[in-house]
Short mmCIF file of C-alpha atoms in Angstrom, two decimals:
data_model
loop_
_atom_site.label_atom_id
_atom_site.label_comp_id
_atom_site.label_asym_id
_atom_site.label_seq_id
_atom_site.Cartn_x
_atom_site.Cartn_y
_atom_site.Cartn_z
CA MET A 29 0.00 0.00 0.00
CA SER A 30 1.55 3.31 -1.06
CA GLU A 31 1.49 6.77 0.42
CA GLY A 32 -1.66 8.84 -0.11
CA VAL A 33 -4.27 6.10 0.30
CA LEU A 34 -7.78 7.48 0.75
CA PHE A 35 -10.35 5.71 2.92
CA PRO A 36 -14.13 5.78 2.46
CA ARG A 37 -16.43 7.95 4.54
CA LEU A 38 -19.84 6.80 5.69
CA GLU A 39 -22.51 9.48 5.31
CA SER A 40 -24.05 10.57 8.60
CA VAL A 41 -27.58 9.45 7.69
CA ILE A 42 -26.40 5.96 6.78
CA ALA A 43 -24.14 5.82 9.84
CA SER A 44 -27.04 6.75 12.12
CA GLU A 45 -29.20 3.98 10.66
CA LYS A 46 -26.50 1.34 10.99
CA ARG A 47 -25.60 2.46 14.51
CA ARG A 48 -29.26 2.24 15.58
CA ASP A 49 -29.60 -1.22 14.04
CA LEU A 50 -26.51 -2.44 15.91
CA LEU A 51 -27.64 -0.95 19.21
CA GLU A 52 -31.04 -2.58 18.86
CA GLY A 53 -30.09 -5.87 17.23
CA GLY A 54 -26.54 -6.57 18.35
CA SER A 55 -24.83 -9.41 16.50
CA ARG A 56 -28.04 -10.15 14.52
CA ALA A 57 -27.60 -6.79 12.77
CA ALA A 58 -23.87 -7.18 12.12
CA TYR A 59 -24.09 -9.00 8.78
CA VAL A 60 -21.72 -7.69 6.10
CA ASN A 61 -22.71 -7.83 2.43
CA GLU A 62 -19.89 -7.31 -0.06
CA SER A 63 -22.22 -5.92 -2.73
CA GLU A 64 -23.45 -3.31 -0.24
CA LEU A 65 -19.84 -2.40 0.52
CA ALA A 66 -19.20 -1.96 -3.19
CA ASP A 67 -22.26 0.32 -3.44
CA LEU A 68 -21.05 2.41 -0.48
CA LEU A 69 -17.63 2.82 -2.09
CA ALA A 70 -19.27 3.99 -5.31
CA ARG A 71 -21.29 6.76 -3.66
CA PRO A 72 -20.29 10.30 -4.74
CA ARG A 73 -19.22 11.36 -1.24
CA ALA A 74 -17.42 8.16 -0.30
CA PHE A 75 -13.96 9.62 -0.97
CA PRO A 76 -12.71 13.22 -0.69
CA PRO A 77 -11.99 15.09 -3.94
CA THR A 78 -8.27 15.28 -3.17
CA GLY A 79 -5.14 13.66 -4.50
CA GLY A 80 -4.49 10.08 -3.56
CA ARG A 81 -5.53 6.54 -4.38
CA ALA A 82 -8.89 5.32 -3.15
CA ILE A 83 -8.51 2.04 -1.31
CA ALA A 84 -9.96 -0.88 -3.27
CA LEU A 85 -12.75 -3.16 -2.12
CA ASP A 86 -10.53 -6.25 -2.18
CA GLU A 87 -8.06 -4.54 0.17
CA LEU A 88 -10.85 -3.80 2.62
CA ILE A 89 -12.15 -7.36 2.38
CA GLN A 90 -8.65 -8.71 3.04
CA PHE A 91 -8.35 -6.44 6.09
CA ARG A 92 -11.74 -7.62 7.31
CA ALA A 93 -10.59 -11.24 7.01
CA GLN A 94 -7.48 -10.46 9.07
CA CYS A 95 -9.57 -8.88 11.83
CA ASN A 96 -11.96 -11.82 11.94
CA GLN A 97 -9.01 -14.19 12.10
CA VAL A 98 -7.84 -12.40 15.26
CA LEU A 99 -11.25 -13.04 16.83
CA GLU A 100 -11.25 -16.68 15.76
CA ASP A 101 -7.74 -17.30 17.07
CA SER A 102 -8.68 -15.73 20.43
CA SER A 103 -12.10 -17.34 20.86
CA SER A 104 -10.98 -19.94 23.40
CA LEU A 105 -9.42 -17.39 25.76
CA SER A 106 -11.00 -16.09 28.94
CA SER A 107 -12.83 -12.77 28.63
CA ARG A 108 -9.94 -10.83 30.18
CA GLU A 109 -7.27 -12.46 28.02
CA PHE A 110 -9.51 -12.20 24.96
CA ASN A 111 -9.76 -8.44 25.41
CA LYS A 112 -6.01 -8.04 25.89
CA VAL A 113 -5.05 -10.09 22.85
CA VAL A 114 -7.77 -8.72 20.58
CA ASP A 115 -7.05 -5.10 21.52
CA LEU A 116 -3.36 -5.58 20.83
CA GLU A 117 -3.77 -7.35 17.51
CA LEU A 118 -6.62 -5.20 16.17
CA GLY A 119 -4.61 -2.11 17.08
CA ARG A 120 -1.64 -3.52 15.20
CA LEU A 121 -3.74 -4.22 12.10
CA LEU A 122 -5.39 -0.80 12.19
CA PHE A 123 -2.10 1.02 12.63
CA THR A 124 -0.52 -0.92 9.77
CA LEU A 125 -3.51 -0.24 7.53
CA GLY A 126 -3.41 3.49 8.20
CA GLN A 127 0.33 4.07 8.51
CA TYR A 128 0.39 6.09 5.28
CA SER A 129 -3.00 7.69 5.90
CA ILE A 130 -2.81 9.22 9.37
CA GLY A 131 -4.83 12.23 8.23
CA GLU A 132 -7.54 9.95 6.88
CA PHE A 133 -7.71 8.09 10.19
CA GLY A 134 -8.34 11.38 11.92
CA GLN A 135 -11.73 11.63 10.17
CA PRO A 136 -14.76 10.45 12.22
CA GLN A 137 -16.63 9.38 9.08
CA VAL A 138 -13.78 7.04 8.12
CA TRP A 139 -14.15 5.30 11.49
CA ASP A 140 -17.91 5.13 10.96
CA PHE A 141 -17.29 3.28 7.72
CA LEU A 142 -14.71 0.92 9.19
CA THR A 143 -16.85 0.13 12.22
CA LEU A 144 -20.42 0.22 10.97
CA ALA A 145 -20.03 -0.94 7.36
CA LEU A 146 -16.85 -3.05 7.23
CA LEU A 147 -16.40 -4.48 10.74
CA PRO A 148 -19.75 -4.35 12.59
CA ASP A 149 -19.42 -7.97 13.75
CA VAL A 150 -15.90 -7.32 15.05
CA ALA A 151 -17.05 -4.21 16.88
CA ILE A 152 -20.05 -5.96 18.46
CA ARG A 153 -17.96 -8.95 19.53
CA ARG A 154 -15.44 -6.70 21.24
CA ILE A 155 -18.10 -4.57 22.95
CA SER A 156 -20.05 -7.59 24.13
CA SER A 157 -16.91 -9.09 25.68
CA ASP A 158 -16.87 -6.17 28.13
CA ASP A 159 -20.27 -6.94 29.63
CA GLY A 160 -20.86 -10.55 28.60
CA SER A 161 -23.92 -9.66 26.55
CA GLU A 162 -24.60 -10.36 22.90
CA ARG A 163 -26.84 -7.32 22.83
CA THR A 164 -25.44 -3.80 22.89
CA SER A 165 -26.93 -1.02 24.97
CA ASP A 166 -27.32 2.73 24.78
CA ARG A 167 -24.06 2.97 26.71
CA SER A 168 -22.35 1.61 23.61
CA PHE A 169 -23.33 4.66 21.52
CA ASP A 170 -19.98 6.40 21.99
CA LYS A 171 -18.12 3.17 21.26
CA LEU A 172 -19.78 3.06 17.84
CA THR A 173 -19.43 6.77 17.01
CA GLY A 174 -16.37 7.85 15.02
CA GLY A 175 -14.37 10.55 16.75
CA SER A 176 -15.35 9.51 20.27
CA ARG A 177 -12.44 8.88 22.63
CA ARG A 178 -14.25 5.69 23.68
CA HIS A 179 -14.62 4.38 20.12
CA VAL A 180 -14.16 0.61 20.13
CA LEU A 181 -11.56 0.63 17.32
CA GLN A 182 -10.25 4.18 17.07
CA ARG A 183 -8.97 4.10 20.65
CA LEU A 184 -6.83 1.04 19.77
CA TRP A 185 -5.30 2.82 16.77
CA ARG A 186 -4.56 5.88 18.89
CA ARG A 187 -2.52 3.79 21.32
CA TRP A 188 -0.14 2.73 18.56
CA LEU A 189 -0.03 6.22 17.08
CA VAL A 190 0.72 8.01 20.36
CA PHE A 191 2.83 5.53 22.32
CA GLY A 192 4.45 3.40 19.61
CA ALA A 193 4.84 -0.32 19.14
CA GLU A 194 7.35 -0.95 21.95
CA THR A 195 5.16 0.54 24.69
CA VAL A 196 1.90 -0.96 23.41
CA CYS A 197 3.35 -4.43 22.86
CA SER A 198 4.80 -4.46 26.37
CA GLN A 199 1.18 -4.44 27.60
CA GLN A 200 2.29 -2.76 30.82
CA LEU A 201 -0.09 0.18 30.50
CA THR A 202 -3.62 -0.50 31.75
CA GLU A 203 -6.98 0.57 30.33
CA ASP A 204 -7.07 3.29 32.99
CA ASP A 205 -3.60 4.48 31.95
CA TYR A 206 -4.54 4.70 28.29
CA GLY A 207 -7.85 6.35 29.06
CA GLY A 208 -6.30 8.96 31.32
CA MET A 209 -3.62 9.94 28.81
CA LEU A 210 -5.62 9.70 25.58
CA GLU A 211 -8.51 11.72 26.96
CA ARG A 212 -6.25 14.72 27.61
CA ARG A 213 -5.24 16.91 24.70
CA LEU A 214 -1.73 17.52 26.04
CA THR A 215 -0.76 13.85 26.03
CA LEU A 216 -2.88 12.96 23.00
CA GLU A 217 -1.29 15.56 20.73
CA ARG A 218 2.28 15.59 22.11
CA HIS A 219 3.71 12.14 21.77
CA GLY A 220 6.91 12.99 23.63
CA VAL A 221 4.93 14.20 26.62
CA ALA A 222 2.76 11.08 26.46
CA ALA A 223 5.87 8.87 26.48
CA MET A 224 7.20 10.82 29.47
CA ALA A 225 3.91 10.38 31.34
CA ALA A 226 3.81 6.66 30.54
CA LYS A 227 7.36 6.22 31.83
CA ALA A 228 6.49 8.03 35.06
CA ILE A 229 3.49 5.78 35.66
CA LEU A 230 5.33 2.56 34.80
CA THR A 231 8.28 3.39 37.06
CA SER A 232 6.20 4.74 39.95
CA GLY A 233 6.61 1.59 42.02
CA TYR A 234 2.91 1.54 42.91
CA THR A 235 0.50 -1.30 42.11
CA GLN A 236 -3.26 -1.81 41.77
CA SER A 237 -5.39 0.94 43.35
CA LYS A 238 -2.35 2.92 44.49
CA ARG A 239 -1.03 2.94 40.95
CA ARG A 240 -4.34 4.26 39.63
CA GLU A 241 -4.30 6.93 42.33
CA PHE A 242 -0.73 7.90 41.41
CA ALA A 243 -1.48 8.00 37.67
CA ARG A 244 -4.49 10.27 38.10
CA ALA A 245 -2.64 12.61 40.46
CA PHE A 246 0.41 12.69 38.17
CA LEU A 247 -1.68 13.60 35.14
CA ARG A 248 -3.48 16.35 37.06
CA ASN A 249 -0.12 17.77 38.11
CA LEU A 250 1.16 17.46 34.55
CA ILE A 251 -1.75 19.42 33.10
CA ALA A 252 -1.39 22.14 35.74
CA PHE A 253 2.38 22.34 35.17
CA SER A 254 1.96 22.63 31.41
CA GLY A 255 0.31 26.01 31.91
CA VAL A 256 3.48 27.59 33.30
CA VAL A 257 6.38 25.53 31.90
CA ASP A 258 7.45 24.93 28.30
CA MET A 259 7.10 21.25 27.42
CA SER A 260 8.78 21.33 24.05
CA GLU A 261 9.35 17.86 22.61
CA SER A 262 12.54 19.12 20.94
CA ASP A 263 14.36 18.93 24.28
CA PRO A 264 14.10 15.37 25.69
CA GLY A 265 16.36 16.31 28.59
CA ASN A 266 13.94 19.00 29.68
CA LEU A 267 11.02 16.56 29.54
CA SER A 268 12.99 14.07 31.60
CA ASP A 269 13.68 16.71 34.26
CA ILE A 270 9.99 17.67 34.31
CA CYS A 271 9.05 14.00 34.67
CA GLU A 272 11.29 13.53 37.70
CA TYR A 273 10.07 16.71 39.33
CA LEU A 274 6.41 15.79 38.85
CA LYS A 275 7.01 12.24 40.06
CA ALA A 276 8.51 13.59 43.28
CA GLN A 277 5.68 16.07 43.65
CA THR A 278 3.08 13.37 43.12
CA ASP A 279 4.83 10.95 45.48
CA ALA A 280 4.63 13.59 48.19
CA MET A 281 0.86 13.70 47.74
CA MET A 282 0.34 9.96 48.09
#
């Protein structure tokens, strides 16, 4: 796949219909029809009128098969292990798919297409593994809405984009860690600051509830500190000094 690949957008009216069907019908509404996918790709507003190559249907179908293979390979695992393995591998596949199209993957309508048109069964399976139910609920609305920080697939891609393969593959950061850092603009948009925050949390020495308490306090201190101190990513030494100072400050609060 070459640079400048364009991904399809799902029109808001169609996305709303598909999202409602999934929320009401769960896995029964997650059937994917290749001819319908072809029709969606052929719609006038499917791709932006900019330079680049529109991704082909067979590439999307191949990607879909890879995602379903991850689910099949993980089906015998416990719910907790299933979520860990699936989140890691789906994130890897999504990041690889969009590595030359980061701008495209910043578009909510692209995520609506990927989730609601291409991978509805994958999305429903992952959501249902959180609560043990085959049927989704109104609480799943954000998880099926492109652009939401809780989006079932977009949040996995963001982990790879922000923290990189080494950190994500180590699986040392928890759901709470990712949520806390990816829900804050400072750490979401500045990857060097995010890496610094992740290092501080991972080397804090705390475990379980104390670790969560430390992480939340550290991130609050980080946001407050960013208002008065330059956190330029061009000076790693400065970020390291800030990290150590904030760790000590947060430790004193524990």
